[in-house]
XYZ file of C-alpha atoms in Angstrom:
312
model
C -0.170 -0.171 0.129
C 2.715 2.330 1.095
C 4.629 1.476 -2.310
C 1.588 2.143 -4.201
C 1.126 5.759 -2.677
C 4.769 6.409 -3.250
C 4.629 5.618 -6.891
C 1.647 7.787 -7.209
C 3.333 10.816 -5.380
C 6.239 10.059 -7.736
C 3.999 10.257 -10.949
C 2.399 13.418 -9.767
C 5.616 15.188 -9.099
C 6.957 14.058 -12.477
C 3.882 15.439 -14.080
C 4.269 18.580 -12.254
C 7.694 18.852 -13.428
C 7.021 17.946 -16.790
C 4.476 20.792 -17.017
C 7.056 23.179 -15.332
C 9.625 22.130 -17.865
C 7.170 22.619 -20.725
C 6.214 25.980 -19.388
C 9.869 26.900 -19.089
C 10.962 26.050 -22.532
C 7.795 27.553 -24.060
C 8.449 30.752 -22.182
C 11.856 30.788 -23.415
C 11.034 30.164 -26.991
C 8.226 32.775 -27.158
C 8.809 35.418 -29.250
C 8.800 39.052 -27.605
C 6.921 41.959 -29.383
C 8.844 44.789 -31.224
C 9.730 47.891 -29.245
C 10.527 51.517 -29.924
C 8.388 51.251 -33.019
C 8.691 54.867 -34.772
C 8.422 56.701 -38.157
C 11.766 57.891 -39.149
C 11.004 59.090 -42.737
C 8.214 59.989 -44.925
C 7.791 60.490 -48.576
C 4.694 61.783 -50.744
C 3.762 57.996 -51.229
C 5.928 56.173 -48.422
C 6.371 55.863 -44.635
C 9.622 54.435 -43.246
C 9.333 52.841 -39.705
C 12.007 51.267 -37.450
C 11.980 49.255 -34.374
C 14.504 47.536 -31.766
C 15.210 43.926 -32.247
C 12.784 41.368 -30.680
C 13.985 38.251 -28.673
C 13.617 35.127 -30.710
C 12.387 36.901 -33.851
C 13.344 35.597 -37.094
C 11.188 38.168 -39.133
C 8.820 41.003 -38.506
C 5.369 41.554 -40.216
C 4.379 45.143 -41.095
C 0.734 46.085 -41.248
C -0.838 49.223 -42.440
C -4.136 51.151 -42.787
C -5.579 54.460 -43.358
C -6.535 56.127 -40.072
C -10.218 55.601 -40.756
C -10.022 52.347 -41.882
C -11.447 49.368 -39.895
C -8.726 46.576 -40.508
C -5.211 46.460 -41.050
C -3.707 44.864 -44.192
C -0.122 43.259 -44.567
C 2.401 45.669 -46.091
C 5.418 43.576 -46.181
C 7.690 41.205 -44.336
C 11.406 41.908 -43.327
C 14.162 40.339 -41.466
C 15.899 43.746 -40.431
C 14.537 46.143 -38.076
C 13.519 48.999 -40.724
C 10.877 48.884 -43.272
C 9.586 51.371 -45.945
C 5.946 51.239 -47.058
C 5.283 52.546 -50.660
C 2.435 53.118 -52.748
C 0.605 55.265 -50.098
C -1.673 58.253 -50.663
C 0.216 61.850 -50.294
C -0.802 63.956 -47.122
C -2.644 61.096 -45.367
C -2.481 59.822 -41.828
C -1.854 56.150 -41.454
C -1.702 53.568 -38.607
C 1.322 51.095 -38.883
C 1.898 48.190 -36.780
C 4.863 45.853 -36.482
C 4.593 42.256 -35.114
C 7.559 40.190 -34.565
C 7.444 36.383 -35.572
C 9.532 33.170 -35.169
C 8.475 31.876 -38.348
C 5.410 30.340 -36.830
C 3.609 32.773 -34.389
C 3.343 36.393 -34.214
C 3.881 38.678 -31.111
C 0.974 41.221 -30.456
C 1.252 44.294 -32.611
C 2.745 47.632 -31.540
C 1.582 50.632 -33.517
C 2.566 53.992 -34.764
C -0.848 55.877 -34.702
C 0.352 59.094 -36.365
C 2.399 58.233 -39.182
C 1.989 60.461 -42.201
C 2.967 61.006 -45.804
C 3.996 64.213 -47.096
C 1.362 66.403 -49.192
C 1.465 66.795 -52.778
C -0.666 69.427 -54.766
C -4.222 70.283 -53.189
C -6.815 69.102 -55.250
C -10.281 70.114 -55.806
C -9.785 73.819 -55.072
C -13.000 75.627 -56.040
C -15.226 78.861 -55.313
C -17.927 77.336 -53.481
C -19.964 80.840 -53.122
C -19.427 84.440 -53.382
C -21.508 86.348 -50.903
C -20.824 89.632 -52.093
C -23.424 91.607 -50.206
C -21.514 90.269 -47.055
C -18.083 90.848 -48.973
C -16.925 87.232 -48.232
C -15.955 84.058 -50.268
C -16.429 80.495 -49.477
C -13.513 78.258 -50.853
C -13.635 74.397 -50.777
C -10.781 71.790 -51.502
C -10.343 68.134 -50.820
C -9.288 67.408 -47.400
C -5.971 65.682 -46.478
C -6.057 63.757 -43.199
C -2.231 63.943 -42.548
C -1.411 67.455 -42.962
C -0.657 70.134 -40.198
C -2.732 72.758 -42.102
C -3.161 74.899 -45.155
C -1.709 78.259 -46.319
C -4.163 80.390 -48.339
C -2.934 83.484 -50.365
C -5.025 86.179 -51.703
C -3.834 88.222 -54.681
C -5.786 91.015 -56.728
C -6.577 91.099 -60.532
C -2.983 92.719 -60.981
C -1.170 89.783 -59.298
C -0.144 91.869 -56.080
C -0.337 89.573 -53.037
C -2.995 91.212 -50.499
C -2.619 88.708 -47.707
C -2.094 85.404 -46.604
C -3.906 83.167 -43.957
C -3.678 79.711 -42.594
C -6.725 77.038 -42.336
C -6.649 74.112 -39.908
C -5.772 70.667 -40.751
C -9.220 69.530 -40.437
C -10.847 71.909 -42.801
C -11.931 71.228 -46.290
C -12.062 74.917 -46.992
C -11.854 78.553 -45.598
C -13.807 81.876 -45.900
C -12.318 85.174 -46.977
C -13.815 88.141 -45.617
C -13.700 92.046 -46.475
C -13.456 91.463 -50.193
C -14.455 94.125 -53.028
C -16.155 93.510 -56.309
C -13.144 92.044 -58.089
C -11.439 89.010 -59.542
C -8.946 87.524 -57.187
C -6.565 84.872 -57.598
C -6.412 82.381 -54.825
C -3.358 79.954 -54.267
C -3.726 77.056 -51.620
C -0.996 74.693 -50.558
C -0.869 71.953 -47.854
C 1.930 71.766 -45.135
C 3.234 69.096 -42.792
C 5.227 69.474 -39.640
C 7.363 66.538 -39.319
C 10.423 66.008 -37.244
C 10.364 69.777 -36.585
C 10.513 70.525 -40.266
C 7.781 72.033 -42.296
C 7.166 70.436 -45.684
C 5.121 72.381 -48.155
C 3.063 70.910 -51.112
C 3.226 72.924 -54.512
C 0.369 75.449 -54.954
C -3.052 74.959 -56.481
C -4.394 78.145 -58.123
C -7.785 79.528 -59.326
C -9.291 82.742 -60.292
C -12.336 83.572 -57.908
C -14.814 85.820 -59.644
C -17.829 87.449 -58.100
C -21.368 87.762 -59.856
C -22.049 91.378 -61.381
C -24.146 93.266 -59.203
C -27.268 94.646 -61.038
C -28.166 98.311 -60.130
C -31.394 99.064 -61.885
C -33.690 96.939 -63.914
C -37.009 97.785 -65.711
C -39.393 97.071 -68.591
C -39.990 100.345 -70.375
C -41.262 101.000 -73.925
C -41.462 97.250 -74.688
C -37.772 97.008 -73.760
C -35.988 95.298 -71.014
C -33.362 97.357 -69.822
C -30.555 97.149 -66.868
C -27.370 97.881 -65.740
C -24.802 96.634 -63.385
C -21.448 97.561 -61.400
C -18.241 96.576 -63.317
C -16.116 94.234 -61.666
C -12.446 94.852 -61.401
C -10.451 92.082 -63.545
C -13.424 91.017 -65.709
C -12.974 90.487 -69.434
C -16.748 90.055 -70.303
C -20.308 89.436 -69.047
C -22.750 86.890 -69.583
C -26.406 87.828 -69.233
C -29.221 85.413 -68.512
C -32.922 85.847 -68.575
C -35.850 83.794 -67.476
C -39.643 84.295 -66.963
C -39.482 82.330 -63.667
C -37.391 83.371 -60.598
C -35.942 80.116 -59.811
C -35.357 78.224 -63.315
C -35.442 78.368 -67.019
C -32.706 80.931 -67.350
C -31.223 81.165 -70.782
C -27.983 82.961 -72.022
C -29.425 85.996 -73.878
C -26.289 88.112 -74.743
C -22.595 88.360 -74.151
C -20.725 91.627 -74.048
C -17.268 92.868 -73.493
C -15.515 94.299 -70.310
C -16.378 97.883 -70.956
C -19.890 97.317 -71.232
C -22.014 97.616 -67.983
C -25.659 97.977 -69.529
C -27.947 96.159 -71.800
C -31.192 96.885 -73.666
C -33.249 93.667 -74.818
C -36.175 94.132 -77.029
C -36.427 90.429 -77.935
C -35.440 87.368 -76.062
C -34.922 84.344 -78.339
C -37.026 85.882 -81.061
C -39.927 86.826 -78.621
C -40.769 90.475 -78.079
C -40.606 91.797 -74.518
C -44.061 91.848 -73.139
C -44.507 94.938 -70.726
C -47.034 93.010 -68.769
C -44.672 90.398 -67.929
C -42.117 90.063 -65.336
C -38.548 89.240 -66.275
C -35.761 87.774 -64.016
C -32.066 88.584 -64.806
C -28.627 87.748 -63.484
C -25.337 88.633 -65.018
C -22.267 86.272 -64.941
C -18.762 87.879 -65.016
C -16.130 86.350 -67.240
C -12.493 86.570 -66.507
C -9.922 85.078 -69.037
C -6.255 85.140 -67.809
C -3.596 83.331 -70.078
C -5.077 79.881 -70.751
C -7.573 80.077 -67.830
C -11.134 81.076 -68.673
C -13.961 81.046 -65.938
C -17.187 82.664 -65.066
C -18.751 83.701 -61.939
C -21.470 81.492 -60.252
C -24.939 82.887 -60.138
C -26.141 83.311 -56.403
C -28.713 86.141 -57.029
C -31.221 87.306 -59.503
C -33.239 90.621 -60.150
C -36.839 91.197 -60.991
C -37.835 93.615 -63.470
C -40.992 94.285 -61.568
C -39.723 95.026 -58.118
C -36.116 95.914 -59.129
C -34.710 93.974 -55.909
C -32.724 90.894 -55.885
C -33.406 87.292 -54.326
C -31.494 84.145 -54.087
C -31.637 81.555 -56.854
C -31.244 78.730 -54.361
């Protein structure tokens, strides 16, 4: 009986010892996670990360995702402690994760959550709306997630720089105030502050053009007559007329930059009816070099009231 108990105790101790030995060997063989993971270089389409060597690692797996994406994807595998991910979007924020591997198992991932690529030229720059009664202009562009901010430069129709201002990184546009009825050139570039250095994209540029402001409009002697305030920098004007206030506008006439009034006896072959109400707006044309643009149309004027209202 005593011998049987002794055998059982010995077997139990051997079993415990075996588990202990197995745990010790496993612990010794387990691959440790990467450490000191950091971005060390940036390009317009690339991010370079480095890290400290991991114990028992034979290779490293690098994962990447855009900051708004839900899942990481494998970007590459290396046996070294540095990796450059290419083919990325410019001016974009990424999450980069490094996992050490012993060839069979991966460690948990260690991530860089603010990795960025350098910005290229701003895209989608456009004149959104010119509120010329408020003397302000809304600008829009395609937002980049990885930039520090945007620099916006305003020049007059003769090319003189009037002022410069910054827009926040999260912005997809800005508003310029205290403007005149004039054509302005707007230049926008993105910038990123990385490793205490500021990197700028190239400029995107557009001409921003205000809609001409009608001063007086009336129907008299079976003619529709009106005049408008000239816009500094304009190279011409397009006149649109409709019988309805919110829709149906047709181009009735195009005039040169020296003209600031118009008289119409007919519209598309039909004589002016003094009992009807006509609605008019004037678009400003600006041609500079190879760039030709027209203003938007936010306001219209009524021949009945002589007042303006919003198209939309």
